Each structure stands twice: as C-alpha cells, then as structure tokens.
Amino acid sequence: PEHRGRGLGLSAIELLVREVFETTLALACVLRVPVRSEGLARGLERLGFAWQDIRKDTSLGPTWTMRRERPRR
C-alpha cells in the first residue's frame, strides 16, 4: 500500500513497452485490464494505450483489452 499512487506501475509498463518495441518487430503491445481497475486503465490511456473491447477472462473476470501501436519512425 505504501507504494500505491506513485506511478511506479505505469513507469514499469512504459519501460516494458519501450523494450518490446526496441528489441522486436511487434506492431503493437496489448494488455488486458480487469474492469475493476479503472485507475490503471486511465493511466494506460495517458501512456498511449487505446481501448479495443471488453472480454471475459476466466481468472480476471471482465477485462478491457487495451492496445498501443508501435510508434512510426
């Protein structure tokens, strides 16, 4: 709890996305976010992720699929 709300999770996700785009030919990064984690979804929007759809996951329940395209060079 003492680490929540400090942006550490979003910073880690940004580093992972950067690593994926720098070291692979991936066209996009996709994350599945539980609907109950709206704050995370809003943070991902600030990082450039866009909402794709809602799916039901057997372990997470309803999730949003969020996608960030590879930056153009």
JSON list of N, CA, C and O in Angstrom, two decimals, residues 9-18 20-21 28-35 37 40-55 57 60 62-69:
[
{"chain": "A", "resi": 9, "resn": "GLY", "atom": "N", "xyz": [3.98, 1.58, -11.17]},
{"chain": "A", "resi": 9, "resn": "GLY", "atom": "CA", "xyz": [3.47, 0.56, -12.09]},
{"chain": "A", "resi": 9, "resn": "GLY", "atom": "C", "xyz": [3.46, 1.05, -13.52]},
{"chain": "A", "resi": 9, "resn": "GLY", "atom": "O", "xyz": [3.89, 0.34, -14.44]},
{"chain": "A", "resi": 10, "resn": "LEU", "atom": "N", "xyz": [3.01, 2.28, -13.72]},
{"chain": "A", "resi": 10, "resn": "LEU", "atom": "CA", "xyz": [2.97, 2.83, -15.08]},
{"chain": "A", "resi": 10, "resn": "LEU", "atom": "C", "xyz": [4.38, 3.04, -15.62]},
{"chain": "A", "resi": 10, "resn": "LEU", "atom": "O", "xyz": [4.63, 2.83, -16.81]},
{"chain": "A", "resi": 11, "resn": "SER", "atom": "N", "xyz": [5.31, 3.42, -14.76]},
{"chain": "A", "resi": 11, "resn": "SER", "atom": "CA", "xyz": [6.70, 3.56, -15.19]},
{"chain": "A", "resi": 11, "resn": "SER", "atom": "C", "xyz": [7.26, 2.21, -15.65]},
{"chain": "A", "resi": 11, "resn": "SER", "atom": "O", "xyz": [7.96, 2.13, -16.66]},
{"chain": "A", "resi": 12, "resn": "ALA", "atom": "N", "xyz": [6.95, 1.16, -14.91]},
{"chain": "A", "resi": 12, "resn": "ALA", "atom": "CA", "xyz": [7.41, -0.17, -15.28]},
{"chain": "A", "resi": 12, "resn": "ALA", "atom": "C", "xyz": [6.80, -0.61, -16.61]},
{"chain": "A", "resi": 12, "resn": "ALA", "atom": "O", "xyz": [7.50, -1.17, -17.47]},
{"chain": "A", "resi": 13, "resn": "ILE", "atom": "N", "xyz": [5.52, -0.34, -16.79]},
{"chain": "A", "resi": 13, "resn": "ILE", "atom": "CA", "xyz": [4.86, -0.70, -18.05]},
{"chain": "A", "resi": 13, "resn": "ILE", "atom": "C", "xyz": [5.48, 0.07, -19.21]},
{"chain": "A", "resi": 13, "resn": "ILE", "atom": "O", "xyz": [5.74, -0.49, -20.27]},
{"chain": "A", "resi": 14, "resn": "GLU", "atom": "N", "xyz": [5.76, 1.35, -19.02]},
{"chain": "A", "resi": 14, "resn": "GLU", "atom": "CA", "xyz": [6.38, 2.16, -20.08]},
{"chain": "A", "resi": 14, "resn": "GLU", "atom": "C", "xyz": [7.75, 1.58, -20.45]},
{"chain": "A", "resi": 14, "resn": "GLU", "atom": "O", "xyz": [8.08, 1.48, -21.63]},
{"chain": "A", "resi": 15, "resn": "LEU", "atom": "N", "xyz": [8.54, 1.17, -19.47]},
{"chain": "A", "resi": 15, "resn": "LEU", "atom": "CA", "xyz": [9.84, 0.57, -19.76]},
{"chain": "A", "resi": 15, "resn": "LEU", "atom": "C", "xyz": [9.69, -0.75, -20.52]},
{"chain": "A", "resi": 15, "resn": "LEU", "atom": "O", "xyz": [10.45, -1.01, -21.46]},
{"chain": "A", "resi": 16, "resn": "LEU", "atom": "N", "xyz": [8.71, -1.56, -20.15]},
{"chain": "A", "resi": 16, "resn": "LEU", "atom": "CA", "xyz": [8.48, -2.82, -20.85]},
{"chain": "A", "resi": 16, "resn": "LEU", "atom": "C", "xyz": [8.05, -2.59, -22.29]},
{"chain": "A", "resi": 16, "resn": "LEU", "atom": "O", "xyz": [8.52, -3.26, -23.21]},
{"chain": "A", "resi": 17, "resn": "VAL", "atom": "N", "xyz": [7.16, -1.63, -22.50]},
{"chain": "A", "resi": 17, "resn": "VAL", "atom": "CA", "xyz": [6.69, -1.33, -23.86]},
{"chain": "A", "resi": 17, "resn": "VAL", "atom": "C", "xyz": [7.86, -0.84, -24.71]},
{"chain": "A", "resi": 17, "resn": "VAL", "atom": "O", "xyz": [8.04, -1.28, -25.86]},
{"chain": "A", "resi": 18, "resn": "ARG", "atom": "N", "xyz": [8.67, 0.03, -24.16]},
{"chain": "A", "resi": 18, "resn": "ARG", "atom": "CA", "xyz": [9.83, 0.52, -24.89]},
{"chain": "A", "resi": 18, "resn": "ARG", "atom": "C", "xyz": [10.77, -0.62, -25.26]},
{"chain": "A", "resi": 18, "resn": "ARG", "atom": "O", "xyz": [11.28, -0.69, -26.38]},
{"chain": "A", "resi": 20, "resn": "VAL", "atom": "N", "xyz": [9.97, -3.81, -25.67]},
{"chain": "A", "resi": 20, "resn": "VAL", "atom": "CA", "xyz": [9.34, -4.62, -26.72]},
{"chain": "A", "resi": 20, "resn": "VAL", "atom": "C", "xyz": [9.54, -3.98, -28.08]},
{"chain": "A", "resi": 20, "resn": "VAL", "atom": "O", "xyz": [9.95, -4.63, -29.05]},
{"chain": "A", "resi": 21, "resn": "PHE", "atom": "N", "xyz": [9.29, -2.68, -28.19]},
{"chain": "A", "resi": 21, "resn": "PHE", "atom": "CA", "xyz": [9.40, -2.02, -29.49]},
{"chain": "A", "resi": 21, "resn": "PHE", "atom": "C", "xyz": [10.85, -1.88, -29.96]},
{"chain": "A", "resi": 21, "resn": "PHE", "atom": "O", "xyz": [11.12, -1.89, -31.15]},
{"chain": "A", "resi": 28, "resn": "ALA", "atom": "N", "xyz": [2.40, -3.88, -32.10]},
{"chain": "A", "resi": 28, "resn": "ALA", "atom": "CA", "xyz": [1.66, -3.25, -31.01]},
{"chain": "A", "resi": 28, "resn": "ALA", "atom": "C", "xyz": [1.89, -4.03, -29.72]},
{"chain": "A", "resi": 28, "resn": "ALA", "atom": "O", "xyz": [2.32, -5.18, -29.75]},
{"chain": "A", "resi": 29, "resn": "CYS", "atom": "N", "xyz": [1.57, -3.39, -28.60]},
{"chain": "A", "resi": 29, "resn": "CYS", "atom": "CA", "xyz": [1.54, -4.05, -27.30]},
{"chain": "A", "resi": 29, "resn": "CYS", "atom": "C", "xyz": [0.09, -4.06, -26.85]},
{"chain": "A", "resi": 29, "resn": "CYS", "atom": "O", "xyz": [-0.62, -3.06, -26.99]},
{"chain": "A", "resi": 30, "resn": "VAL", "atom": "N", "xyz": [-0.35, -5.19, -26.33]},
{"chain": "A", "resi": 30, "resn": "VAL", "atom": "CA", "xyz": [-1.73, -5.34, -25.89]},
{"chain": "A", "resi": 30, "resn": "VAL", "atom": "C", "xyz": [-1.74, -5.79, -24.43]},
{"chain": "A", "resi": 30, "resn": "VAL", "atom": "O", "xyz": [-0.98, -6.68, -24.05]},
{"chain": "A", "resi": 31, "resn": "LEU", "atom": "N", "xyz": [-2.60, -5.16, -23.64]},
{"chain": "A", "resi": 31, "resn": "LEU", "atom": "CA", "xyz": [-2.77, -5.52, -22.23]},
{"chain": "A", "resi": 31, "resn": "LEU", "atom": "C", "xyz": [-4.24, -5.80, -21.96]},
{"chain": "A", "resi": 31, "resn": "LEU", "atom": "O", "xyz": [-5.12, -5.19, -22.57]},
{"chain": "A", "resi": 32, "resn": "ARG", "atom": "N", "xyz": [-4.49, -6.71, -21.04]},
{"chain": "A", "resi": 32, "resn": "ARG", "atom": "CA", "xyz": [-5.85, -6.99, -20.59]},
{"chain": "A", "resi": 32, "resn": "ARG", "atom": "C", "xyz": [-5.96, -6.46, -19.16]},
{"chain": "A", "resi": 32, "resn": "ARG", "atom": "O", "xyz": [-5.21, -6.89, -18.29]},
{"chain": "A", "resi": 33, "resn": "VAL", "atom": "N", "xyz": [-6.86, -5.54, -18.94]},
{"chain": "A", "resi": 33, "resn": "VAL", "atom": "CA", "xyz": [-7.00, -4.86, -17.66]},
{"chain": "A", "resi": 33, "resn": "VAL", "atom": "C", "xyz": [-8.35, -5.21, -17.05]},
{"chain": "A", "resi": 33, "resn": "VAL", "atom": "O", "xyz": [-9.39, -5.02, -17.68]},
{"chain": "A", "resi": 34, "resn": "PRO", "atom": "N", "xyz": [-8.36, -5.72, -15.81]},
{"chain": "A", "resi": 34, "resn": "PRO", "atom": "CA", "xyz": [-9.65, -6.01, -15.18]},
{"chain": "A", "resi": 34, "resn": "PRO", "atom": "C", "xyz": [-10.51, -4.74, -15.09]},
{"chain": "A", "resi": 34, "resn": "PRO", "atom": "O", "xyz": [-10.00, -3.65, -14.80]},
{"chain": "A", "resi": 35, "resn": "VAL", "atom": "N", "xyz": [-11.80, -4.88, -15.36]},
{"chain": "A", "resi": 35, "resn": "VAL", "atom": "CA", "xyz": [-12.71, -3.74, -15.33]},
{"chain": "A", "resi": 35, "resn": "VAL", "atom": "C", "xyz": [-12.67, -3.05, -13.97]},
{"chain": "A", "resi": 35, "resn": "VAL", "atom": "O", "xyz": [-12.80, -1.84, -13.88]},
{"chain": "A", "resi": 37, "resn": "SER", "atom": "N", "xyz": [-10.22, -2.30, -12.32]},
{"chain": "A", "resi": 37, "resn": "SER", "atom": "CA", "xyz": [-9.00, -1.49, -12.23]},
{"chain": "A", "resi": 37, "resn": "SER", "atom": "C", "xyz": [-9.08, -0.28, -13.16]},
{"chain": "A", "resi": 37, "resn": "SER", "atom": "O", "xyz": [-8.21, -0.05, -14.00]},
{"chain": "A", "resi": 40, "resn": "LEU", "atom": "N", "xyz": [-6.00, 2.04, -13.38]},
{"chain": "A", "resi": 40, "resn": "LEU", "atom": "CA", "xyz": [-4.93, 1.54, -14.23]},
{"chain": "A", "resi": 40, "resn": "LEU", "atom": "C", "xyz": [-5.26, 1.80, -15.70]},
{"chain": "A", "resi": 40, "resn": "LEU", "atom": "O", "xyz": [-4.40, 2.24, -16.47]},
{"chain": "A", "resi": 41, "resn": "ALA", "atom": "N", "xyz": [-6.49, 1.55, -16.09]},
{"chain": "A", "resi": 41, "resn": "ALA", "atom": "CA", "xyz": [-6.89, 1.79, -17.48]},
{"chain": "A", "resi": 41, "resn": "ALA", "atom": "C", "xyz": [-6.71, 3.26, -17.86]},
{"chain": "A", "resi": 41, "resn": "ALA", "atom": "O", "xyz": [-6.21, 3.57, -18.94]},
{"chain": "A", "resi": 42, "resn": "ARG", "atom": "N", "xyz": [-7.06, 4.16, -16.97]},
{"chain": "A", "resi": 42, "resn": "ARG", "atom": "CA", "xyz": [-6.88, 5.60, -17.24]},
{"chain": "A", "resi": 42, "resn": "ARG", "atom": "C", "xyz": [-5.40, 5.96, -17.36]},
{"chain": "A", "resi": 42, "resn": "ARG", "atom": "O", "xyz": [-5.00, 6.76, -18.21]},
{"chain": "A", "resi": 43, "resn": "GLY", "atom": "N", "xyz": [-4.58, 5.35, -16.52]},
{"chain": "A", "resi": 43, "resn": "GLY", "atom": "CA", "xyz": [-3.14, 5.58, -16.60]},
{"chain": "A", "resi": 43, "resn": "GLY", "atom": "C", "xyz": [-2.57, 5.08, -17.91]},
{"chain": "A", "resi": 43, "resn": "GLY", "atom": "O", "xyz": [-1.72, 5.72, -18.53]},
{"chain": "A", "resi": 44, "resn": "LEU", "atom": "N", "xyz": [-3.04, 3.92, -18.36]},
{"chain": "A", "resi": 44, "resn": "LEU", "atom": "CA", "xyz": [-2.59, 3.37, -19.63]},
{"chain": "A", "resi": 44, "resn": "LEU", "atom": "C", "xyz": [-2.99, 4.26, -20.80]},
{"chain": "A", "resi": 44, "resn": "LEU", "atom": "O", "xyz": [-2.24, 4.39, -21.78]},
{"chain": "A", "resi": 45, "resn": "GLU", "atom": "N", "xyz": [-4.14, 4.89, -20.69]},
{"chain": "A", "resi": 45, "resn": "GLU", "atom": "CA", "xyz": [-4.54, 5.85, -21.74]},
{"chain": "A", "resi": 45, "resn": "GLU", "atom": "C", "xyz": [-3.53, 6.98, -21.82]},
{"chain": "A", "resi": 45, "resn": "GLU", "atom": "O", "xyz": [-3.17, 7.42, -22.91]},
{"chain": "A", "resi": 46, "resn": "ARG", "atom": "N", "xyz": [-3.06, 7.44, -20.68]},
{"chain": "A", "resi": 46, "resn": "ARG", "atom": "CA", "xyz": [-2.05, 8.51, -20.68]},
{"chain": "A", "resi": 46, "resn": "ARG", "atom": "C", "xyz": [-0.74, 8.05, -21.31]},
{"chain": "A", "resi": 46, "resn": "ARG", "atom": "O", "xyz": [0.03, 8.88, -21.81]},
{"chain": "A", "resi": 47, "resn": "LEU", "atom": "N", "xyz": [-0.48, 6.75, -21.29]},
{"chain": "A", "resi": 47, "resn": "LEU", "atom": "CA", "xyz": [0.72, 6.20, -21.92]},
{"chain": "A", "resi": 47, "resn": "LEU", "atom": "C", "xyz": [0.53, 5.89, -23.39]},
{"chain": "A", "resi": 47, "resn": "LEU", "atom": "O", "xyz": [1.42, 5.38, -24.05]},
{"chain": "A", "resi": 48, "resn": "GLY", "atom": "N", "xyz": [-0.65, 6.17, -23.93]},
{"chain": "A", "resi": 48, "resn": "GLY", "atom": "CA", "xyz": [-0.89, 5.96, -25.35]},
{"chain": "A", "resi": 48, "resn": "GLY", "atom": "C", "xyz": [-1.66, 4.71, -25.70]},
{"chain": "A", "resi": 48, "resn": "GLY", "atom": "O", "xyz": [-1.82, 4.39, -26.88]},
{"chain": "A", "resi": 49, "resn": "PHE", "atom": "N", "xyz": [-2.15, 3.97, -24.70]},
{"chain": "A", "resi": 49, "resn": "PHE", "atom": "CA", "xyz": [-2.97, 2.79, -24.97]},
{"chain": "A", "resi": 49, "resn": "PHE", "atom": "C", "xyz": [-4.39, 3.22, -25.29]},
{"chain": "A", "resi": 49, "resn": "PHE", "atom": "O", "xyz": [-4.88, 4.20, -24.72]},
{"chain": "A", "resi": 50, "resn": "ALA", "atom": "N", "xyz": [-5.03, 2.50, -26.18]},
{"chain": "A", "resi": 50, "resn": "ALA", "atom": "CA", "xyz": [-6.43, 2.78, -26.55]},
{"chain": "A", "resi": 50, "resn": "ALA", "atom": "C", "xyz": [-7.27, 1.54, -26.26]},
{"chain": "A", "resi": 50, "resn": "ALA", "atom": "O", "xyz": [-6.81, 0.41, -26.38]},
{"chain": "A", "resi": 51, "resn": "TRP", "atom": "N", "xyz": [-8.52, 1.78, -25.91]},
{"chain": "A", "resi": 51, "resn": "TRP", "atom": "CA", "xyz": [-9.46, 0.70, -25.60]},
{"chain": "A", "resi": 51, "resn": "TRP", "atom": "C", "xyz": [-9.84, -0.01, -26.90]},
{"chain": "A", "resi": 51, "resn": "TRP", "atom": "O", "xyz": [-10.13, 0.62, -27.90]},
{"chain": "A", "resi": 52, "resn": "GLN", "atom": "N", "xyz": [-9.86, -1.34, -26.86]},
{"chain": "A", "resi": 52, "resn": "GLN", "atom": "CA", "xyz": [-10.25, -2.13, -28.02]},
{"chain": "A", "resi": 52, "resn": "GLN", "atom": "C", "xyz": [-11.62, -2.78, -27.82]},
{"chain": "A", "resi": 52, "resn": "GLN", "atom": "O", "xyz": [-12.50, -2.61, -28.64]},
{"chain": "A", "resi": 53, "resn": "ASP", "atom": "N", "xyz": [-11.75, -3.53, -26.74]},
{"chain": "A", "resi": 53, "resn": "ASP", "atom": "CA", "xyz": [-13.02, -4.22, -26.48]},
{"chain": "A", "resi": 53, "resn": "ASP", "atom": "C", "xyz": [-13.06, -4.71, -25.03]},
{"chain": "A", "resi": 53, "resn": "ASP", "atom": "O", "xyz": [-12.12, -4.49, -24.28]},
{"chain": "A", "resi": 54, "resn": "ILE", "atom": "N", "xyz": [-14.15, -5.35, -24.68]},
{"chain": "A", "resi": 54, "resn": "ILE", "atom": "CA", "xyz": [-14.31, -5.96, -23.37]},
{"chain": "A", "resi": 54, "resn": "ILE", "atom": "C", "xyz": [-14.43, -7.47, -23.58]},
{"chain": "A", "resi": 54, "resn": "ILE", "atom": "O", "xyz": [-15.16, -7.92, -24.45]},
{"chain": "A", "resi": 55, "resn": "ARG", "atom": "N", "xyz": [-13.68, -8.22, -22.77]},
{"chain": "A", "resi": 55, "resn": "ARG", "atom": "CA", "xyz": [-13.73, -9.69, -22.87]},
{"chain": "A", "resi": 55, "resn": "ARG", "atom": "C", "xyz": [-13.86, -10.27, -21.47]},
{"chain": "A", "resi": 55, "resn": "ARG", "atom": "O", "xyz": [-13.51, -9.63, -20.49]},
{"chain": "A", "resi": 57, "resn": "ASP", "atom": "N", "xyz": [-12.51, -12.96, -18.96]},
{"chain": "A", "resi": 57, "resn": "ASP", "atom": "CA", "xyz": [-11.36, -13.80, -18.68]},
{"chain": "A", "resi": 57, "resn": "ASP", "atom": "C", "xyz": [-11.73, -14.73, -17.53]},
{"chain": "A", "resi": 57, "resn": "ASP", "atom": "O", "xyz": [-12.34, -14.29, -16.55]},
{"chain": "A", "resi": 60, "resn": "LEU", "atom": "N", "xyz": [-9.62, -13.37, -14.42]},
{"chain": "A", "resi": 60, "resn": "LEU", "atom": "CA", "xyz": [-9.72, -11.95, -14.09]},
{"chain": "A", "resi": 60, "resn": "LEU", "atom": "C", "xyz": [-11.14, -11.42, -14.11]},
{"chain": "A", "resi": 60, "resn": "LEU", "atom": "O", "xyz": [-11.39, -10.31, -13.64]},
{"chain": "A", "resi": 62, "resn": "PRO", "atom": "N", "xyz": [-14.39, -9.78, -16.14]},
{"chain": "A", "resi": 62, "resn": "PRO", "atom": "CA", "xyz": [-14.45, -8.88, -17.30]},
{"chain": "A", "resi": 62, "resn": "PRO", "atom": "C", "xyz": [-13.18, -8.04, -17.39]},
{"chain": "A", "resi": 62, "resn": "PRO", "atom": "O", "xyz": [-12.71, -7.51, -16.39]},
{"chain": "A", "resi": 63, "resn": "THR", "atom": "N", "xyz": [-12.62, -7.95, -18.60]},
{"chain": "A", "resi": 63, "resn": "THR", "atom": "CA", "xyz": [-11.41, -7.16, -18.81]},
{"chain": "A", "resi": 63, "resn": "THR", "atom": "C", "xyz": [-11.56, -6.26, -20.02]},
{"chain": "A", "resi": 63, "resn": "THR", "atom": "O", "xyz": [-12.29, -6.56, -20.96]},
{"chain": "A", "resi": 64, "resn": "TRP", "atom": "N", "xyz": [-10.84, -5.15, -19.97]},
{"chain": "A", "resi": 64, "resn": "TRP", "atom": "CA", "xyz": [-10.71, -4.29, -21.13]},
{"chain": "A", "resi": 64, "resn": "TRP", "atom": "C", "xyz": [-9.45, -4.71, -21.87]},
{"chain": "A", "resi": 64, "resn": "TRP", "atom": "O", "xyz": [-8.40, -4.94, -21.26]},
{"chain": "A", "resi": 65, "resn": "THR", "atom": "N", "xyz": [-9.52, -4.81, -23.18]},
{"chain": "A", "resi": 65, "resn": "THR", "atom": "CA", "xyz": [-8.34, -5.03, -24.00]},
{"chain": "A", "resi": 65, "resn": "THR", "atom": "C", "xyz": [-7.86, -3.65, -24.43]},
{"chain": "A", "resi": 65, "resn": "THR", "atom": "O", "xyz": [-8.63, -2.88, -24.99]},
{"chain": "A", "resi": 66, "resn": "MET", "atom": "N", "xyz": [-6.60, -3.36, -24.13]},
{"chain": "A", "resi": 66, "resn": "MET", "atom": "CA", "xyz": [-6.04, -2.05, -24.46]},
{"chain": "A", "resi": 66, "resn": "MET", "atom": "C", "xyz": [-4.80, -2.27, -25.32]},
{"chain": "A", "resi": 66, "resn": "MET", "atom": "O", "xyz": [-4.01, -3.16, -25.07]},
{"chain": "A", "resi": 67, "resn": "ARG", "atom": "N", "xyz": [-4.64, -1.42, -26.34]},
{"chain": "A", "resi": 67, "resn": "ARG", "atom": "CA", "xyz": [-3.59, -1.61, -27.35]},
{"chain": "A", "resi": 67, "resn": "ARG", "atom": "C", "xyz": [-2.82, -0.31, -27.57]},
{"chain": "A", "resi": 67, "resn": "ARG", "atom": "O", "xyz": [-3.41, 0.76, -27.65]},
{"chain": "A", "resi": 68, "resn": "ARG", "atom": "N", "xyz": [-1.51, -0.45, -27.70]},
{"chain": "A", "resi": 68, "resn": "ARG", "atom": "CA", "xyz": [-0.65, 0.69, -28.06]},
{"chain": "A", "resi": 68, "resn": "ARG", "atom": "C", "xyz": [0.14, 0.31, -29.31]},
{"chain": "A", "resi": 68, "resn": "ARG", "atom": "O", "xyz": [0.86, -0.68, -29.32]},
{"chain": "A", "resi": 69, "resn": "GLU", "atom": "N", "xyz": [-0.03, 1.09, -30.35]},
{"chain": "A", "resi": 69, "resn": "GLU", "atom": "CA", "xyz": [0.64, 0.82, -31.61]},
{"chain": "A", "resi": 69, "resn": "GLU", "atom": "C", "xyz": [2.12, 1.18, -31.54]},
{"chain": "A", "resi": 69, "resn": "GLU", "atom": "O", "xyz": [2.52, 2.06, -30.78]}
]
